[in-house]
Structures are given as C-alpha cells and as structure tokens.
Coordinates of C-alpha atoms in Angstrom, one line a residue:
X1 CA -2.0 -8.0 -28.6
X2 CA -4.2 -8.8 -25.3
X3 CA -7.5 -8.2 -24.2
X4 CA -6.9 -4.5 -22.6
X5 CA -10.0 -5.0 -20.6
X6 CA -8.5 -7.2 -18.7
X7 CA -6.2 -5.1 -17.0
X8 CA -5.9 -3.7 -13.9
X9 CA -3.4 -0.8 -13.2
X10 CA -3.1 -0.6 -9.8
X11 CA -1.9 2.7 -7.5
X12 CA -3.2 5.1 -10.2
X13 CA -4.5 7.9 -7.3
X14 CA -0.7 8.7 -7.3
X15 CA -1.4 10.3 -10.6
X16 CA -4.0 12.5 -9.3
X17 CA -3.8 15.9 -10.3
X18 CA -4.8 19.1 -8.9
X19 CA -5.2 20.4 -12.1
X20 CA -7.5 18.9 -15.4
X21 CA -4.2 20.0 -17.4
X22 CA -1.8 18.5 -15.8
X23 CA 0.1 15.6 -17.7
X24 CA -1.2 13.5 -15.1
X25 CA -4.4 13.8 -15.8
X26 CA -3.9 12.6 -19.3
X27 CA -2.2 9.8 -18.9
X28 CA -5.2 8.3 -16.9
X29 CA -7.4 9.6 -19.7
X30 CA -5.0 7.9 -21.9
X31 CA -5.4 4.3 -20.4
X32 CA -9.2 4.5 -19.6
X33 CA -9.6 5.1 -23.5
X34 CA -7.7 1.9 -24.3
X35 CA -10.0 0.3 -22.2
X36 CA -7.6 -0.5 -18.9
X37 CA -9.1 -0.2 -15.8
X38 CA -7.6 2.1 -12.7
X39 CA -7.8 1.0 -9.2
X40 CA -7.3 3.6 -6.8
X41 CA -5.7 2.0 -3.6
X42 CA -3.2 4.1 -2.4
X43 CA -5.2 7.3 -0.7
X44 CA -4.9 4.9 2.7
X45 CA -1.6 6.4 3.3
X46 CA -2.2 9.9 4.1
X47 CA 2.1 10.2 4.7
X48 CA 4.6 7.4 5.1
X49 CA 7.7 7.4 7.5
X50 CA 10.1 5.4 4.5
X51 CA 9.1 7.9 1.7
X52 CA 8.9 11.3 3.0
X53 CA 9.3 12.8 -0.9
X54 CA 5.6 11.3 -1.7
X55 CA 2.9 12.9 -1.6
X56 CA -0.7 10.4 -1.3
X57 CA -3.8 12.1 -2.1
X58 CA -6.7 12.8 -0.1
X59 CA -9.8 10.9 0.2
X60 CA -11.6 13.9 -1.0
X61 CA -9.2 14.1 -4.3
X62 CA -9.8 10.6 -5.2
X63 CA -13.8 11.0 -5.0
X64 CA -13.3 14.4 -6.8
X65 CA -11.1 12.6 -9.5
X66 CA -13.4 9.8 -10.0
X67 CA -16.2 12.0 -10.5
X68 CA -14.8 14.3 -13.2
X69 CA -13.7 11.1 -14.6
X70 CA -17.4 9.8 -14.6
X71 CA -18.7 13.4 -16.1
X72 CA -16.0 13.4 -19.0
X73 CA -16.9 10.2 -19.9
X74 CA -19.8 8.5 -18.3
X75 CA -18.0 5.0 -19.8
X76 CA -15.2 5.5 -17.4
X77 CA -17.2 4.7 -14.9
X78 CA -17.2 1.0 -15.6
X79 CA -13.5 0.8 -15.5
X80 CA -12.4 2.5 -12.1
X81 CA -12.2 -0.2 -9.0
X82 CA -11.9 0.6 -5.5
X83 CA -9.4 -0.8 -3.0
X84 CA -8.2 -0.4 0.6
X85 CA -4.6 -1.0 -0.4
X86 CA -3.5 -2.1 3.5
X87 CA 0.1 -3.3 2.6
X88 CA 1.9 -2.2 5.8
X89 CA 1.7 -2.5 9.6
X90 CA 0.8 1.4 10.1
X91 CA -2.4 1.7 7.7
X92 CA -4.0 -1.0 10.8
X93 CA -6.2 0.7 13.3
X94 CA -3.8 -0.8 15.4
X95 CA -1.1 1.4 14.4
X96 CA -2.8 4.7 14.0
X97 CA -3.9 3.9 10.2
X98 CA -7.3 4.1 8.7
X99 CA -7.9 0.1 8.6
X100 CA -9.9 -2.4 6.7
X101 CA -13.4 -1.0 7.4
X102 CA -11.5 2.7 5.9
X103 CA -13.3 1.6 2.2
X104 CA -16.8 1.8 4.2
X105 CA -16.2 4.3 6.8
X106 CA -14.1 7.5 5.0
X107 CA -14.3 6.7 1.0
X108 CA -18.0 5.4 0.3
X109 CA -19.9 8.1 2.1
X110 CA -17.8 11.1 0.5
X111 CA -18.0 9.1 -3.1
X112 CA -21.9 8.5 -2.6
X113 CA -22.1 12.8 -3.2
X114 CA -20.4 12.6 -6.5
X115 CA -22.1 9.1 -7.4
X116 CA -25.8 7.7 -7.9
X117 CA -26.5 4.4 -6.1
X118 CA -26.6 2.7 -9.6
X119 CA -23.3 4.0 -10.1
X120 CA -21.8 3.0 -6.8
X121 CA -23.2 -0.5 -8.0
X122 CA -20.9 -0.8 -11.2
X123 CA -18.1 0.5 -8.7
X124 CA -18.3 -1.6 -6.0
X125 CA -19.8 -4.7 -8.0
X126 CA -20.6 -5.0 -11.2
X127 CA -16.6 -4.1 -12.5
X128 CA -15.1 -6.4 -9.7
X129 CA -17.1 -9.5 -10.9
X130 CA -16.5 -8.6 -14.4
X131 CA -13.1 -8.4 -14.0
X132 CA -13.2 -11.6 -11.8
X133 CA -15.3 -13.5 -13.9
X134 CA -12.3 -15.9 -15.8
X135 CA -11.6 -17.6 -12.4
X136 CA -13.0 -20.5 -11.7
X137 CA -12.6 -21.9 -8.0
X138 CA -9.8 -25.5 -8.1
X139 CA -11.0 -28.6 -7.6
X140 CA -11.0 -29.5 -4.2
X141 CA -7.5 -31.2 -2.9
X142 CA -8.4 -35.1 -2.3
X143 CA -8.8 -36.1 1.4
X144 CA -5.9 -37.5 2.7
X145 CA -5.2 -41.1 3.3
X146 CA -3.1 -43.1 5.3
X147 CA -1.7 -46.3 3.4
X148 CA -0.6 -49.3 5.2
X149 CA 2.5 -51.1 3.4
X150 CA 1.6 -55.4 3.0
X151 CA 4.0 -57.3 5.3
X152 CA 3.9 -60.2 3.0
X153 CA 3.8 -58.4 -1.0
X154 CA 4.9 -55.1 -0.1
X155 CA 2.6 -53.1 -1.9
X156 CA 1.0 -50.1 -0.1
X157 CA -3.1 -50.2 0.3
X158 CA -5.4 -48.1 1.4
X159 CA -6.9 -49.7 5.2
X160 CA -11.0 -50.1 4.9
X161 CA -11.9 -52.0 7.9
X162 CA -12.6 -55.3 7.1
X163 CA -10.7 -55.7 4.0
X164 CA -7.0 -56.1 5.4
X165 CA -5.3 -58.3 8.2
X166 CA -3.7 -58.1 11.3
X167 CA -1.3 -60.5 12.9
X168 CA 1.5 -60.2 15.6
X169 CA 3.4 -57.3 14.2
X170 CA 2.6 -58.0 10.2
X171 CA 0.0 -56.8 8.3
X172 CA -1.9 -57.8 5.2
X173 CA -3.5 -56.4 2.4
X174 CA -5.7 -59.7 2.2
X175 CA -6.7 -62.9 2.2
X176 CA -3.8 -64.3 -0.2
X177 CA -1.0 -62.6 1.6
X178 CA -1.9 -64.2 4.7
X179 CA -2.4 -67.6 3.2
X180 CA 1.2 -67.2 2.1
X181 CA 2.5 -66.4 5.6
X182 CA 0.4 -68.9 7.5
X183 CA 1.9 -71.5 4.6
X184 CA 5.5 -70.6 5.1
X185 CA 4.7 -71.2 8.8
X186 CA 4.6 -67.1 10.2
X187 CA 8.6 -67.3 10.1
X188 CA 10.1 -63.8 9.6
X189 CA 9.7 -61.9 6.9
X190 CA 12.6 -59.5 5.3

C-alpha cells in the first residue's frame, strides 16, 4: 500500500547481468516499472577477502547497465541513484581501495559517454533531492544552561547576572529569599 516512489533498493549492481536475458536483468526491470528506484553502490569492491564466492561488477558494467536501462526506457533514468558504497576499512585509499573521491574520479567520466549532461543532472541531482525532499532539518537542540539551586526555597533558577544573590556559601534566587535568611539571622540552613 505505500508510495513505491519512495523507495530506494540499495546494492542492485549485484544483479547486473552480462546478458539482457538473464533473470537478473528482469527483476531490475521489474522494480523500475513499479516505480522503485535502484542505487548502485556496490561496484567499489572490485573483490572482497570475507566473501571470496562474490563476484562485484565492474565500473564499466554498471555504466553499460545504466545506459541500456536509460535506452529501454528513457523514464528509468529518473529512478537510478548513484553511490560510493565505502562500508569497510579496505575500499579507503588508505587501504588499497578506490575511496570517497572513486564516484568522481572512475564512475562519472566513464558514465558521462553513455549519458548527456542533462541526464547526468537527474542522476546526480535532481533524483537525490527528490527522493530527499520529505526531510526537514530538527529544530535546533536548546543551548544549555546551568541552574543554580536557592539556598533558602530550594527551587533551581537559571543565574542572569544581577537577578540572584550571593552570600558566604548560600545562594539566592532573589530578593525575598535573602530577606528570609537575613530575618532568621544567616543561621544554617538544612
């Protein structure tokens, strides 16, 4: 019953194909006619040392996948969304992996051959915002304050200079509270 433009399936280059018949290939078909939109994340990971058995594709078989997409159906094209996908230590430079800047450096120039620039505009923009477009930012947290507890009432109160009292080791949240001290003589309080 939801909005099935709303969703995002995420790590859909896995179900890259080599071939336009492959089972594969119609199930992204499937969900881009409902409406979902596919993110392709995972082609960062060219191999990975805890799943041998897994085979990632290839920067040039996500851009070739997203442009047959985009000939097929030029629609498509407005729900397919780009990611770097960096979920582990060894896709940073760092490590021998392809990075943050990998969206810029590897995939964009290879994708702008398949892709006009208007096109790499409802990639790279226009379907992010939409797709961001509910959120609205929270208010901002209030500033914190430190309260000052009344030696005479008990009752906590924000210090403004000028508005509270000092004596010896008490303090007071005004005028009336240190009337009732000095009155009882500044003996002890509990």
């Amino acid at each position: 019953g939801g909005d099935l433009t709303k969703v995002v399936m995420t790590q859909m280059d896995l179900y890259l194909p080599l071939d336009h018949h492959d089972r594969k290939w119609s199930i992204l078909r499937h969900a881009l006619d409902r409406g979902v939109c596919l993110c392709f994340d995972r082609w960062t990971l060219s191999s990975s040392i805890w799943d041998l058995d897994q085979v990632y594709p290839t920067i040039p078989q996500v851009v070739q996948a997203m442009g047959d997409l985009v000939t097929q159906n030029p629609q498509y094209l407005h729900q397919l969304v780009l990611s770097n996908g960096i979920h582990m230590k060894l896709q940073y430079t760092k490590y021998g992996g392809m990075g943050y800047g990998a969206l810029s450096q590897h995939l964009l120039p290879r994708l702008q051959r398949v892709l006009t620039a208007s096109q790499m505009q409802v990639v790279l923009c226009e379907t992010p915002q939409r797709l961001l477009s509910w959120w609205t930012p929270p208010p901002p947290p209030p500033a914190p304050k430190e309260y000052l507890a009344c030696s005479v009432c008990h009752n906590l109160f924000e210090p403004i200079l000028g508005q509270y009292y000092q004596k010896f080791t008490y303090t007071y949240c005004g005028k009336e509270c240190l009337k009732t001290h000095r009155l009882g003589g500044y003996k002890p309080l509990d």
